[in-house]
PDB file of C-alpha atoms and ligand atoms in Angstrom:
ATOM      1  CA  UNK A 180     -34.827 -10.573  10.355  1.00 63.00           C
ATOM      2  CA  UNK A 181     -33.269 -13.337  12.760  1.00 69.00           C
ATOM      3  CA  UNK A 182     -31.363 -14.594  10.313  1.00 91.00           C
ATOM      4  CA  UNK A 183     -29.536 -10.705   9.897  1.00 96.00           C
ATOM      5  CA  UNK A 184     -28.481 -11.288  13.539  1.00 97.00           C
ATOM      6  CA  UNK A 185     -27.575 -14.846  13.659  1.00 97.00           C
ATOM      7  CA  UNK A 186     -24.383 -16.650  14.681  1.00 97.00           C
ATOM      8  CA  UNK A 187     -24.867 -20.138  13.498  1.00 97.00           C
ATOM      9  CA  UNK A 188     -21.639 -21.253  12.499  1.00 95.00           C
ATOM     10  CA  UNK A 189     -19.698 -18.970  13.366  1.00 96.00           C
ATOM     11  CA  UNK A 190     -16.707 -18.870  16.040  1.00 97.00           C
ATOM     12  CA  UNK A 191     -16.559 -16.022  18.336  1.00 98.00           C
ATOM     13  CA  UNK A 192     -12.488 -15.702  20.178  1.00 98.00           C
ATOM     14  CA  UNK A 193     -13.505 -13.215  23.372  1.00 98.00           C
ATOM     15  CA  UNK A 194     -10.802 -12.529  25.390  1.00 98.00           C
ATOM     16  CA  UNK A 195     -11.258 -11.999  29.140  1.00 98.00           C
ATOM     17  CA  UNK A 196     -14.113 -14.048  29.121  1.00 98.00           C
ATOM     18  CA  UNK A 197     -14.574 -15.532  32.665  1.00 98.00           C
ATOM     19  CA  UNK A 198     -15.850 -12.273  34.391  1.00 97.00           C
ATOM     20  CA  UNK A 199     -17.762  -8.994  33.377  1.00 97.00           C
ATOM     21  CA  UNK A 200     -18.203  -7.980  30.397  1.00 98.00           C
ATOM     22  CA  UNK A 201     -16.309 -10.361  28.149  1.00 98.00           C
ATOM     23  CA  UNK A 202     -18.501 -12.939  29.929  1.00 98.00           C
ATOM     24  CA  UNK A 203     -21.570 -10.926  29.536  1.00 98.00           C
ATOM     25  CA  UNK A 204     -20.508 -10.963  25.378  1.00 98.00           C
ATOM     26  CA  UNK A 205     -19.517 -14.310  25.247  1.00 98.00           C
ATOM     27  CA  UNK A 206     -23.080 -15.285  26.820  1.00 98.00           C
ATOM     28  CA  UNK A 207     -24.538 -13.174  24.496  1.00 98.00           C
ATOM     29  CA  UNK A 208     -22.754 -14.289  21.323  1.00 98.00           C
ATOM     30  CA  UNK A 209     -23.688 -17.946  22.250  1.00 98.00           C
ATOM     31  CA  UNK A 210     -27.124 -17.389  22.243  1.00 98.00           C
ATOM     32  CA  UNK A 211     -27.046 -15.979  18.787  1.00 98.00           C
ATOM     33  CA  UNK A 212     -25.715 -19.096  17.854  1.00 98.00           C
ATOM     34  CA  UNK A 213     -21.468 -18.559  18.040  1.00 98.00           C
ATOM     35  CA  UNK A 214     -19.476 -21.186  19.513  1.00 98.00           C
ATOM     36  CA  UNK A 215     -16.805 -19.940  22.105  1.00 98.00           C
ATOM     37  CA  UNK A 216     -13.237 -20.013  22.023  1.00 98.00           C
ATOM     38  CA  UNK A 217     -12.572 -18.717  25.827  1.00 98.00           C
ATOM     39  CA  UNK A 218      -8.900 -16.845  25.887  1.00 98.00           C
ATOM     40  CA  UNK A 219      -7.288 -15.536  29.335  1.00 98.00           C
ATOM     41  CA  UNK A 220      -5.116 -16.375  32.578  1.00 97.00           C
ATOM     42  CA  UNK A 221      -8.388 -17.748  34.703  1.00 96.00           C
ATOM     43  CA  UNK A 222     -10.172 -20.454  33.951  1.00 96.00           C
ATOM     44  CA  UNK A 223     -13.697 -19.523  32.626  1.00 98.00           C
ATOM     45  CA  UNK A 224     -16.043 -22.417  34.100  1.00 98.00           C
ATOM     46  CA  UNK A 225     -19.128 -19.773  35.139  1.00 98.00           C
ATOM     47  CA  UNK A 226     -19.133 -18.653  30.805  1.00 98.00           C
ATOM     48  CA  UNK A 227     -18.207 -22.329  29.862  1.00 98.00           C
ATOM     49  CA  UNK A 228     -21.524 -23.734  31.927  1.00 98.00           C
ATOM     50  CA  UNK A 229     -23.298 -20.369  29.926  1.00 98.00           C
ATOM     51  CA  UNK A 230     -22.068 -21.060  26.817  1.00 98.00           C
ATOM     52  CA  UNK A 231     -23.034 -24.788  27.095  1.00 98.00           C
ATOM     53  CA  UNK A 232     -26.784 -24.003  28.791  1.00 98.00           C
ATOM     54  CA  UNK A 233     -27.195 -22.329  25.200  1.00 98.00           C
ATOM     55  CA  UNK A 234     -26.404 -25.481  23.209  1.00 98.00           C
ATOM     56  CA  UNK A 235     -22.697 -23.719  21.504  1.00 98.00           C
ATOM     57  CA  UNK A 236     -19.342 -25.280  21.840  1.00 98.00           C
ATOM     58  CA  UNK A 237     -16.683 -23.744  24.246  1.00 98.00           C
ATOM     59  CA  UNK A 238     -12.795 -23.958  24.276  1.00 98.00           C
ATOM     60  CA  UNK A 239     -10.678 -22.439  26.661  1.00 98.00           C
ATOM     61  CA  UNK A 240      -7.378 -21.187  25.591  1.00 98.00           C
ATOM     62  CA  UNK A 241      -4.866 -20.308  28.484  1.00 98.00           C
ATOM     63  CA  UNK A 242      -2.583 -17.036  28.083  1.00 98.00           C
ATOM     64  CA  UNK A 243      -1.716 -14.280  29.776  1.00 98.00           C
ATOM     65  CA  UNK A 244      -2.474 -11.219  27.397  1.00 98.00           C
ATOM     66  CA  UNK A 245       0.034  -9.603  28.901  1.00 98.00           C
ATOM     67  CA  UNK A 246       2.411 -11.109  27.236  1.00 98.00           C
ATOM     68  CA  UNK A 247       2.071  -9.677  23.227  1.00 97.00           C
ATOM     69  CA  UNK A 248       4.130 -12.478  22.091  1.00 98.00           C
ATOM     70  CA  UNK A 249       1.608 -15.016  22.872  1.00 98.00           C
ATOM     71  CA  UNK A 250      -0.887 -13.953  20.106  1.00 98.00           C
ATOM     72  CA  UNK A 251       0.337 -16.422  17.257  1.00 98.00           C
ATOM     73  CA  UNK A 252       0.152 -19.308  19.392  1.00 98.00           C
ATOM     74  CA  UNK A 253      -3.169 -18.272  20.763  1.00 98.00           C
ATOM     75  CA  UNK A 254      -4.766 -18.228  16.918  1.00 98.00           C
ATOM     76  CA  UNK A 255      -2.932 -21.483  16.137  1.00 98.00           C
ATOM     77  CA  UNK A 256      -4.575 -23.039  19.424  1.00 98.00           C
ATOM     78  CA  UNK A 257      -7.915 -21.644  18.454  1.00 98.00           C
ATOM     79  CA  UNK A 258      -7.423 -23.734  14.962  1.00 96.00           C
ATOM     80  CA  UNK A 259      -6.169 -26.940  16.919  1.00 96.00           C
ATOM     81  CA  UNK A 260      -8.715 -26.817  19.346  1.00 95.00           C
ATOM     82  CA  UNK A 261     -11.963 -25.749  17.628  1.00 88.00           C
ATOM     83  CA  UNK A 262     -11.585 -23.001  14.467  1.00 93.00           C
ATOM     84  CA  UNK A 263      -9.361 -19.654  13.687  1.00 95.00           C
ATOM     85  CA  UNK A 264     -11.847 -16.954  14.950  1.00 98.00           C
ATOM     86  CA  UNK A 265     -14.951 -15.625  12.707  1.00 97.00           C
ATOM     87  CA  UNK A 266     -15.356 -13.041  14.901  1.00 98.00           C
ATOM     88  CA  UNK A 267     -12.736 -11.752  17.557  1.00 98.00           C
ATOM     89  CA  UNK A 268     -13.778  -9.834  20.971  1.00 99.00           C
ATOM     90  CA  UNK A 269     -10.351  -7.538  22.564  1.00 99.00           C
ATOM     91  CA  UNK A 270     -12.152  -7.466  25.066  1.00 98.00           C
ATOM     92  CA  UNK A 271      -9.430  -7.947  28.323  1.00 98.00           C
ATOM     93  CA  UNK A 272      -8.185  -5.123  29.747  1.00 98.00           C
ATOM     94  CA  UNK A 273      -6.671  -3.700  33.134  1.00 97.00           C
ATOM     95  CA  UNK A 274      -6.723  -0.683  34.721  1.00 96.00           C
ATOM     96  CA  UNK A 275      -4.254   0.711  37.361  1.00 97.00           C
ATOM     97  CA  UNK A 276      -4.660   4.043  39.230  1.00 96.00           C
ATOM     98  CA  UNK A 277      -2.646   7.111  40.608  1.00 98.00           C
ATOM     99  CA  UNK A 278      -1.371  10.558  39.778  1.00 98.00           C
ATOM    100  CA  UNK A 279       0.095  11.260  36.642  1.00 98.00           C
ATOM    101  CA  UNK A 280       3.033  12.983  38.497  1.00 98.00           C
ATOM    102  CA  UNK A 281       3.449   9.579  40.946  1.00 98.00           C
ATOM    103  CA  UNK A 282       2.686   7.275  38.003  1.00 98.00           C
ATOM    104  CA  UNK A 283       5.401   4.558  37.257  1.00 98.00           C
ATOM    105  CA  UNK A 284       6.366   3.443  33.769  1.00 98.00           C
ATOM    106  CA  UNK A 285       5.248  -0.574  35.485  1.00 98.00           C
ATOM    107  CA  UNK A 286       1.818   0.924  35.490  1.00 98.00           C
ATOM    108  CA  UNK A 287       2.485   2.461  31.819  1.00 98.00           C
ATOM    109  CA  UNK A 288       3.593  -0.607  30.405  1.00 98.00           C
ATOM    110  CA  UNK A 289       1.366  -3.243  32.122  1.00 98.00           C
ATOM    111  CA  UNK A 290      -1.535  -1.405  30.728  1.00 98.00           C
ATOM    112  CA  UNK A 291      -0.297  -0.293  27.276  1.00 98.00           C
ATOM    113  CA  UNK A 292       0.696  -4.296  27.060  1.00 98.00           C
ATOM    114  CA  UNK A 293      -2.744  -5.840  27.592  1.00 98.00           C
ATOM    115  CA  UNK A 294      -5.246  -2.994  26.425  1.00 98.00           C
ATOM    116  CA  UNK A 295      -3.545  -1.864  23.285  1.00 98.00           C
ATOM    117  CA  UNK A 296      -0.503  -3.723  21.843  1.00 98.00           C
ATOM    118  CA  UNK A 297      -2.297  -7.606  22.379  1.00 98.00           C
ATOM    119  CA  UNK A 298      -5.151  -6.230  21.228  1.00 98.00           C
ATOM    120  CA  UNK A 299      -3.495  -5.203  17.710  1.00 98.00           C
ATOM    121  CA  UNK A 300      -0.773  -8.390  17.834  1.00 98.00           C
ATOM    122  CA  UNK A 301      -3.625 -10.588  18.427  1.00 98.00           C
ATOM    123  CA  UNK A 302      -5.848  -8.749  15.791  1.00 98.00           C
ATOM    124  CA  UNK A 303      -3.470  -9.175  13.079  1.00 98.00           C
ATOM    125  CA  UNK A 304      -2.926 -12.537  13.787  1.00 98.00           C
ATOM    126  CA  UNK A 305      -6.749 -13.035  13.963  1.00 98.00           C
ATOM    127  CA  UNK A 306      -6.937 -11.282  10.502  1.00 97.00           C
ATOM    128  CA  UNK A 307      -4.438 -13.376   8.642  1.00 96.00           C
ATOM    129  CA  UNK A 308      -6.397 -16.385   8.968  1.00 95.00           C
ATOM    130  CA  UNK A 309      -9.747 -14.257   8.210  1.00 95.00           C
ATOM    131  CA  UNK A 310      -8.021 -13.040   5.076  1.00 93.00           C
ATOM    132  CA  UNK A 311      -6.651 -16.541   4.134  1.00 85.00           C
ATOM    133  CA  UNK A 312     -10.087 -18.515   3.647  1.00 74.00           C
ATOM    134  CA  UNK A 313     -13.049 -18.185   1.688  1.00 66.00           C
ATOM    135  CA  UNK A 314     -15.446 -15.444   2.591  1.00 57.00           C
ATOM    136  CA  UNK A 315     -17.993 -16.711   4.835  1.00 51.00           C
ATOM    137  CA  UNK A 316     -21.821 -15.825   5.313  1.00 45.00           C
ATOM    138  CA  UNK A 317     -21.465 -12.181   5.984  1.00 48.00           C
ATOM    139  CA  UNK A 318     -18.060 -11.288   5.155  1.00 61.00           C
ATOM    140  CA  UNK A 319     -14.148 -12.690   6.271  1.00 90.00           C
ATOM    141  CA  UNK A 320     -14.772 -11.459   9.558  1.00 97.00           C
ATOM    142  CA  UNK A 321     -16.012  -9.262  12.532  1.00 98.00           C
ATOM    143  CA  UNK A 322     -13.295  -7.493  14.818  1.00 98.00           C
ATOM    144  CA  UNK A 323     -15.282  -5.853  17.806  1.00 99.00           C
ATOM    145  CA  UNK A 324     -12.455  -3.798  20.351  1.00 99.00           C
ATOM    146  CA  UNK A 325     -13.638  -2.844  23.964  1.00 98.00           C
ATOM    147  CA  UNK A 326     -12.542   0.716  24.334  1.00 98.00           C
ATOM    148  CA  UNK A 327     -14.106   3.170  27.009  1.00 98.00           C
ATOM    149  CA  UNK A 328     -15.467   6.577  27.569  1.00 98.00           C
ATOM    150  CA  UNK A 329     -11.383   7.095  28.143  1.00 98.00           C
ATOM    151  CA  UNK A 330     -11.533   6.817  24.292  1.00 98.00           C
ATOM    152  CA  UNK A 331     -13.412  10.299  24.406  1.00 98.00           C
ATOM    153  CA  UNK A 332     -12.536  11.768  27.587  1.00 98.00           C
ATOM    154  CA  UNK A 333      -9.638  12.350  29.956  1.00 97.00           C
ATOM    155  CA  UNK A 334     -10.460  11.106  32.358  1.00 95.00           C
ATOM    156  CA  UNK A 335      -7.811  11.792  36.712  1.00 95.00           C
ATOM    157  CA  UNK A 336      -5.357   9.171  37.841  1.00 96.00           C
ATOM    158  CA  UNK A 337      -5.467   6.535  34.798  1.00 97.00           C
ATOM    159  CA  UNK A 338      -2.974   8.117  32.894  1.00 98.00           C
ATOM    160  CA  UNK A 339      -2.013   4.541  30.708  1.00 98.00           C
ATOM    161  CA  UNK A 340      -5.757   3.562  30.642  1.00 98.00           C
ATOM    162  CA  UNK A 341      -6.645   6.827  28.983  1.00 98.00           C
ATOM    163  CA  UNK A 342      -3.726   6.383  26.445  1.00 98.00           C
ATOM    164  CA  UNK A 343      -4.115   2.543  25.627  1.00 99.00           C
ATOM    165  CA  UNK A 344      -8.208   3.373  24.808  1.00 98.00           C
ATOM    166  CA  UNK A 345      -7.727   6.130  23.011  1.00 98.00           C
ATOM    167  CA  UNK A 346      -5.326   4.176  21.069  1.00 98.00           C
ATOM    168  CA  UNK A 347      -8.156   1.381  21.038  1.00 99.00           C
ATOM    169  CA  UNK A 348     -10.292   3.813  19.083  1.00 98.00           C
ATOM    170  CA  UNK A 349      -7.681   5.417  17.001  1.00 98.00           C
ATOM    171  CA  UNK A 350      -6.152   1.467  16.168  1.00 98.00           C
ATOM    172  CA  UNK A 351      -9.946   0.760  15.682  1.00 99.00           C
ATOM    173  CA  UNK A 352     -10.019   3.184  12.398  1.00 98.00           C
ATOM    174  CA  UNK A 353      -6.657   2.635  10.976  1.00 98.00           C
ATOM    175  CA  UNK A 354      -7.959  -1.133  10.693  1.00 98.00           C
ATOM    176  CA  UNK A 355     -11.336  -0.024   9.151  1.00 98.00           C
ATOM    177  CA  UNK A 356      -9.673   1.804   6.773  1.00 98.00           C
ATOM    178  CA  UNK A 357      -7.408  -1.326   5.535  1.00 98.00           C
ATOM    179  CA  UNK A 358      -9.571  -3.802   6.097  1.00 97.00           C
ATOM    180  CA  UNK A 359     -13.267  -2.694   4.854  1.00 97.00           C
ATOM    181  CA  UNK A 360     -12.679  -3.113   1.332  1.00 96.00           C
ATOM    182  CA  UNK A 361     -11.553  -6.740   2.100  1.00 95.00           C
ATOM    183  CA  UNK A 362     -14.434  -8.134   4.409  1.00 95.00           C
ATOM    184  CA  UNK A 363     -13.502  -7.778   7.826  1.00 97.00           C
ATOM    185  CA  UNK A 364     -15.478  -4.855   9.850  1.00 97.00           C
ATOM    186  CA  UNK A 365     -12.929  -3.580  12.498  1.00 98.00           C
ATOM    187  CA  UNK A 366     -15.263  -2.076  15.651  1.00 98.00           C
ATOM    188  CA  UNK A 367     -15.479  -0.808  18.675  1.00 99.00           C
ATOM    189  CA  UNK A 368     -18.274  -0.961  21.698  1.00 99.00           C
ATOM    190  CA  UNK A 369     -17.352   2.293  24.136  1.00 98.00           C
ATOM    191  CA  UNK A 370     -19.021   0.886  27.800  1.00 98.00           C
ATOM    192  CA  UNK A 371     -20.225   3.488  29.484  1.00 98.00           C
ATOM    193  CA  UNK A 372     -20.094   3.097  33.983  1.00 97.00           C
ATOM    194  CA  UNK A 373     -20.685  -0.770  34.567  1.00 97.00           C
ATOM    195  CA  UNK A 374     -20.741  -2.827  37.970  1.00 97.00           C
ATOM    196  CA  UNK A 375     -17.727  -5.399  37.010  1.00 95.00           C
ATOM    197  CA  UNK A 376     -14.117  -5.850  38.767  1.00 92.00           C
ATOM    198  CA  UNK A 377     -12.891  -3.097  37.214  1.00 89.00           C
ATOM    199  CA  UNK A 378     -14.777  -0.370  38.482  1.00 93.00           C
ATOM    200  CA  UNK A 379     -14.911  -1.996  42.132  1.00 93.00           C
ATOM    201  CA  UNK A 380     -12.785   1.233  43.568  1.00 90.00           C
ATOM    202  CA  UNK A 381     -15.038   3.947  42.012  1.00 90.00           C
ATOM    203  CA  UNK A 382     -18.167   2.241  43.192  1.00 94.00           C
ATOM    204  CA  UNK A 383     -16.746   1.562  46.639  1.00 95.00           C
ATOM    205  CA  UNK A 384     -16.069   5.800  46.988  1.00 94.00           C
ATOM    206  CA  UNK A 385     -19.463   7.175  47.818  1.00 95.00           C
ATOM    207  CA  UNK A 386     -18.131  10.491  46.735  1.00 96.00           C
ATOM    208  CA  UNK A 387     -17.398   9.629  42.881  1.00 92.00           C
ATOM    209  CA  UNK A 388     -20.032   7.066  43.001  1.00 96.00           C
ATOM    210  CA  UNK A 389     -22.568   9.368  43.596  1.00 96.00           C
ATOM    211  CA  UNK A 390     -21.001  11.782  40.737  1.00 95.00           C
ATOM    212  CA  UNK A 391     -21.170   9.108  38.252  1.00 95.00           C
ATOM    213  CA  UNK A 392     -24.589   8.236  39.287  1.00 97.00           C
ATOM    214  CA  UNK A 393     -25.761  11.408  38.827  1.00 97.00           C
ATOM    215  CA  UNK A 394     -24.447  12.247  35.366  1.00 96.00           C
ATOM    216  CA  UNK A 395     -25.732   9.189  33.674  1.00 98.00           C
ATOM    217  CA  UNK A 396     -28.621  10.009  32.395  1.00 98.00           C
ATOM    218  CA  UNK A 397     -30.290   6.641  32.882  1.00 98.00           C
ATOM    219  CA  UNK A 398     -29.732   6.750  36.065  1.00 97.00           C
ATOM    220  CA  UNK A 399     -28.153   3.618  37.012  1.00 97.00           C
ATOM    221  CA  UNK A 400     -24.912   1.835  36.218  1.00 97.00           C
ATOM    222  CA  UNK A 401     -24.715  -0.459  33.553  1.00 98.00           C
ATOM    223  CA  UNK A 402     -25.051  -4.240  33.998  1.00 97.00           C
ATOM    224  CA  UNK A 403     -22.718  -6.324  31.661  1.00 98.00           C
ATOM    225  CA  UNK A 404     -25.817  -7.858  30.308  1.00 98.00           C
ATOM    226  CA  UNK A 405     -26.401  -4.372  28.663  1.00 98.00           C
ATOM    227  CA  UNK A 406     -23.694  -5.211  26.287  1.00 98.00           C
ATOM    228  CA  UNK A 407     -24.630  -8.225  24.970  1.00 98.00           C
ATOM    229  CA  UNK A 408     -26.916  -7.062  22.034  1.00 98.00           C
ATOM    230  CA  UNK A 409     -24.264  -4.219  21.112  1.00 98.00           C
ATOM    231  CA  UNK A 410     -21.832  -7.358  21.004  1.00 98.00           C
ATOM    232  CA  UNK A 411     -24.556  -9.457  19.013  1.00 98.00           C
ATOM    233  CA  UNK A 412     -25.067  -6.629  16.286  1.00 98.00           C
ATOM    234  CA  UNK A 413     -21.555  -5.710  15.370  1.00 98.00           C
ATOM    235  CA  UNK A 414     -20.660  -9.600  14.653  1.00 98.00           C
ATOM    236  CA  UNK A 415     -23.276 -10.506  12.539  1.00 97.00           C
ATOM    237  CA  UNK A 416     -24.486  -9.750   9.129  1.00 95.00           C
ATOM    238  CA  UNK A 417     -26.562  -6.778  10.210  1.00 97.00           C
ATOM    239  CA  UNK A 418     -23.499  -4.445  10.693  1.00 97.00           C
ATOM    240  CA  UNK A 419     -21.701  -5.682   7.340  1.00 96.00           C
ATOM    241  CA  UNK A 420     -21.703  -1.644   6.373  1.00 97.00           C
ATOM    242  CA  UNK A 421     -20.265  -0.614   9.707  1.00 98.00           C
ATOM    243  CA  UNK A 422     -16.778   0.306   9.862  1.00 98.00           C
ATOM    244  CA  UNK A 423     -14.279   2.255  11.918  1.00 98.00           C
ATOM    245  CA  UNK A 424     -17.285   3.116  14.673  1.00 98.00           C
ATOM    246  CA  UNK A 425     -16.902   3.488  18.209  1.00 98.00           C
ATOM    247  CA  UNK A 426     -20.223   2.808  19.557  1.00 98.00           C
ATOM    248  CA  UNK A 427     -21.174   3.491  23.078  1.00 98.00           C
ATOM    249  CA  UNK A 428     -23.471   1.626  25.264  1.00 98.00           C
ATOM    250  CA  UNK A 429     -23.183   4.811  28.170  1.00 98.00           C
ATOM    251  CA  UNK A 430     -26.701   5.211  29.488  1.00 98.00           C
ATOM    252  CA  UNK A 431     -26.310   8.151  28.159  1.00 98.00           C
ATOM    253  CA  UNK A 432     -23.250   9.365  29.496  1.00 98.00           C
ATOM    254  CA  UNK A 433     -21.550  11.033  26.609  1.00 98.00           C
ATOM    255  CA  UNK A 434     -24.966  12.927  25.578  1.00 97.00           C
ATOM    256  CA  UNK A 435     -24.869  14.939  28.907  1.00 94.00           C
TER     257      UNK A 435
HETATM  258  P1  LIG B 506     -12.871  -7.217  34.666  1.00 57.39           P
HETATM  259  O1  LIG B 506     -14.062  -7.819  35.317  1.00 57.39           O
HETATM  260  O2  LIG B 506     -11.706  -6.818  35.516  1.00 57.39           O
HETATM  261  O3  LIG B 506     -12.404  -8.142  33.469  1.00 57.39           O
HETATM  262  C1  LIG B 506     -11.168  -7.985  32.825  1.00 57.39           C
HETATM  263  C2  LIG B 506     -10.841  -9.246  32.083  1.00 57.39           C
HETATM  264  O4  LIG B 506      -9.558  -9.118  31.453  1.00 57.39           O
HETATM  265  C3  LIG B 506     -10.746 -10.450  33.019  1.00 57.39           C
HETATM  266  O5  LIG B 506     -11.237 -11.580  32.376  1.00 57.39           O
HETATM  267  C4  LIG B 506      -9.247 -10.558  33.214  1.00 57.39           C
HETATM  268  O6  LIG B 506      -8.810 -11.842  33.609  1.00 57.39           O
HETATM  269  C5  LIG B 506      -8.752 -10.225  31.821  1.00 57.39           C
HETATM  270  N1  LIG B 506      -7.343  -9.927  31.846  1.00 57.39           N
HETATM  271  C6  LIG B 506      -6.730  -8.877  32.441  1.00 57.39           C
HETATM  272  N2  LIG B 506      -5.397  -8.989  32.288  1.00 57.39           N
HETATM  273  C7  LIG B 506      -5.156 -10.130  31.611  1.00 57.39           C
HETATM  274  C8  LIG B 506      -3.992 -10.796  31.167  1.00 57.39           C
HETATM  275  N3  LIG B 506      -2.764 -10.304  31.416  1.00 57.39           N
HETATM  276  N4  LIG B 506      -4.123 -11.950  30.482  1.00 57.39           N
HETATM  277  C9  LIG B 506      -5.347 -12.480  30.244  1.00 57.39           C
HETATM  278  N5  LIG B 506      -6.500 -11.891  30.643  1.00 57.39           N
HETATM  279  C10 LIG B 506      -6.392 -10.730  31.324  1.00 57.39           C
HETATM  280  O7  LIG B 506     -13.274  -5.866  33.955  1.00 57.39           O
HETATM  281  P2  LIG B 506     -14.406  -5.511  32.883  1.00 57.39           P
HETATM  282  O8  LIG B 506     -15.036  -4.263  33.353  1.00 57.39           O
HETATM  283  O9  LIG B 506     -15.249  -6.679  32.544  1.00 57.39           O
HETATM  284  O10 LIG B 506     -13.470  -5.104  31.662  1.00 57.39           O
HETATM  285  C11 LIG B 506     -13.543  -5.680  30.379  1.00 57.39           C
HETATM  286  C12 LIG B 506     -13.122  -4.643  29.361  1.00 57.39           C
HETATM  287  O11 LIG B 506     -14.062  -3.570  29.368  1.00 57.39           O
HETATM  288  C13 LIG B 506     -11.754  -4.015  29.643  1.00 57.39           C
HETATM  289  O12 LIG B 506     -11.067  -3.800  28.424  1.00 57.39           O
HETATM  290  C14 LIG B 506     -12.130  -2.685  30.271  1.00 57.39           C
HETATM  291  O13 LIG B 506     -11.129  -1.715  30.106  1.00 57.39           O
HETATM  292  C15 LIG B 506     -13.374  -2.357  29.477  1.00 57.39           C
HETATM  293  N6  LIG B 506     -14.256  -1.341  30.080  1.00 57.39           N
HETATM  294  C16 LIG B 506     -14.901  -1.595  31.247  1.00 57.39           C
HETATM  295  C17 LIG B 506     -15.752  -0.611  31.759  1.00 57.39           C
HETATM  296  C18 LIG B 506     -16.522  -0.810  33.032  1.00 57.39           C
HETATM  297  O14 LIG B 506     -17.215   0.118  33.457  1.00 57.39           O
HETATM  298  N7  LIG B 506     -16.468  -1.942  33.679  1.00 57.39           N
HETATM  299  C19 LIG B 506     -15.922   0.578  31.087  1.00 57.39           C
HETATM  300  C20 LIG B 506     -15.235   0.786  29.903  1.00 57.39           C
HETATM  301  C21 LIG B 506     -14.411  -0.192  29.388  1.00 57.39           C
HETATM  302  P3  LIG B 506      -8.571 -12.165  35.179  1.00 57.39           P
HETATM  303  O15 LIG B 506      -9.942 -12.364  35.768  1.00 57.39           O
HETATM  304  O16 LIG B 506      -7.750 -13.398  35.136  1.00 57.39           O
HETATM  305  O17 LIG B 506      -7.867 -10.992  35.760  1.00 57.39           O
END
């Protein structure tokens, strides 16, 4: 049964990896046995010193995602550096806030750029090289997107973050539907509430804190730990005959 879930071998590219949840997956990948190829703007030393205390190898790739045109050159660096990606993690992602009648097309397109168009430009590239080599243990390779409970739901005053997940999902099946037949599972994870960066403003208003709170059923917010097995499943072997889901780790959220 280990051997469904393990990593050995393989190399994980997360993106976003030096805080929250991307470091929460990358942590998580390494201890199934994937070595790390790091990609952001920060440098990730707190998920480099995790990714080492599990015995894995770690690169760090520098590159701001917001920035589409940067995704060729990140996959060729991958290659230099360590190995094109077995298994790639979209997981960086920004959020900006404010009514949809005040909201300003820098807002649009800042988000749009980094949630949704990297994560396809960087996907493809990803896939080419998947495509382009022997099948490995468990298939050509493991695409895992980070979309939201925005993929689902509307959501007030994130009118680009609600577009660029929803797009997350939709791009999620249109690459399922391509690329099953040829070996590469194309996923999502769909975090529920978690305590990172990016929810800082929702948790700081006791108002819609306590509203959250109270419709998650398990009664807490997540921690980015909670992700990690999610992560773990949908890049190994024992999701080979997943494809095109959006699976969310909610605490229940979306059942209420
Ligand atoms: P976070 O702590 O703010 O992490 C976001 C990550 O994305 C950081 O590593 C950040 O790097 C990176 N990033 C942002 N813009 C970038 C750019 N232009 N170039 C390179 N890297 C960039 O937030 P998080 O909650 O862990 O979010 C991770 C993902 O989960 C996002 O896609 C988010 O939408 C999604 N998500 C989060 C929640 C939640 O409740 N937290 C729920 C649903 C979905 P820097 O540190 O350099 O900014």
């Amino acid at each position: 049964m280990s051997d469904l879930f393990s990593l050995s071998g393989r190399t994980a590219m997360v993106t976003g990896a030096n805080t929250g949840l991307g470091q929460a997956m990358a942590a998580a990948l390494a201890v199934a046995g994937a070595d790390i190829v790091a990609v952001g703007r920060s440098v990730p030393d707190e998920t480099e010193g995790l990714v080492c205390a599990a015995g894995r190898g770690f690169h760090f790739i520098e590159a701001d995602l917001g920035n589409p045109g940067v995704c060729g050159d990140v996959i060729a660096a991958a290659k230099a550096a360590a190995a094109a990606p077995d298994i790639l993690v979209n997981n960086a992602g920004i959020i900006r806030r404010n009514d949809a009648l005040d909201f300003t097309e820098d807002d649009w397109d800042a988000v749009m750029d980094v949630n949704l168009k990297t994560c396809f430009f960087l996907t493809q590239a990803a896939a080419r090289e998947m495509l382009g080599r022997p099948a490995t243990r468990g298939g050509a390779g493991k695409v895992i997107n980070i979309a939201s409970m925005l993929s689902f739901q509307g959501g007030v005053r994130v009118a680009s973050y609600a577009a660029s997940k929803s797009g997350v999902a939709g791009l999620t099946r249109l690459l399922a539907n391509e690329w099953a037949a040829k070996g590469i599972n194309v996923n999502a994870i769909a975090p529920g509430y978690f305590s990172t960066n990016n929810t800082e403003a929702l948790r700081a208003d006791e108002t819609r804190n306590r509203s959250i709170l109270e419709r998650i059923p398990a009664g807490r917010w997540g921690e980015p730990s909670d992700l990690g097995g999610a992560a773990v499943f949908l890049a190994s072997r024992a999701s080979d005959y997943v494809h095109g889901a959006i699976l969310p780790v909610d605490g229940g959220w979306l059942a209420r």
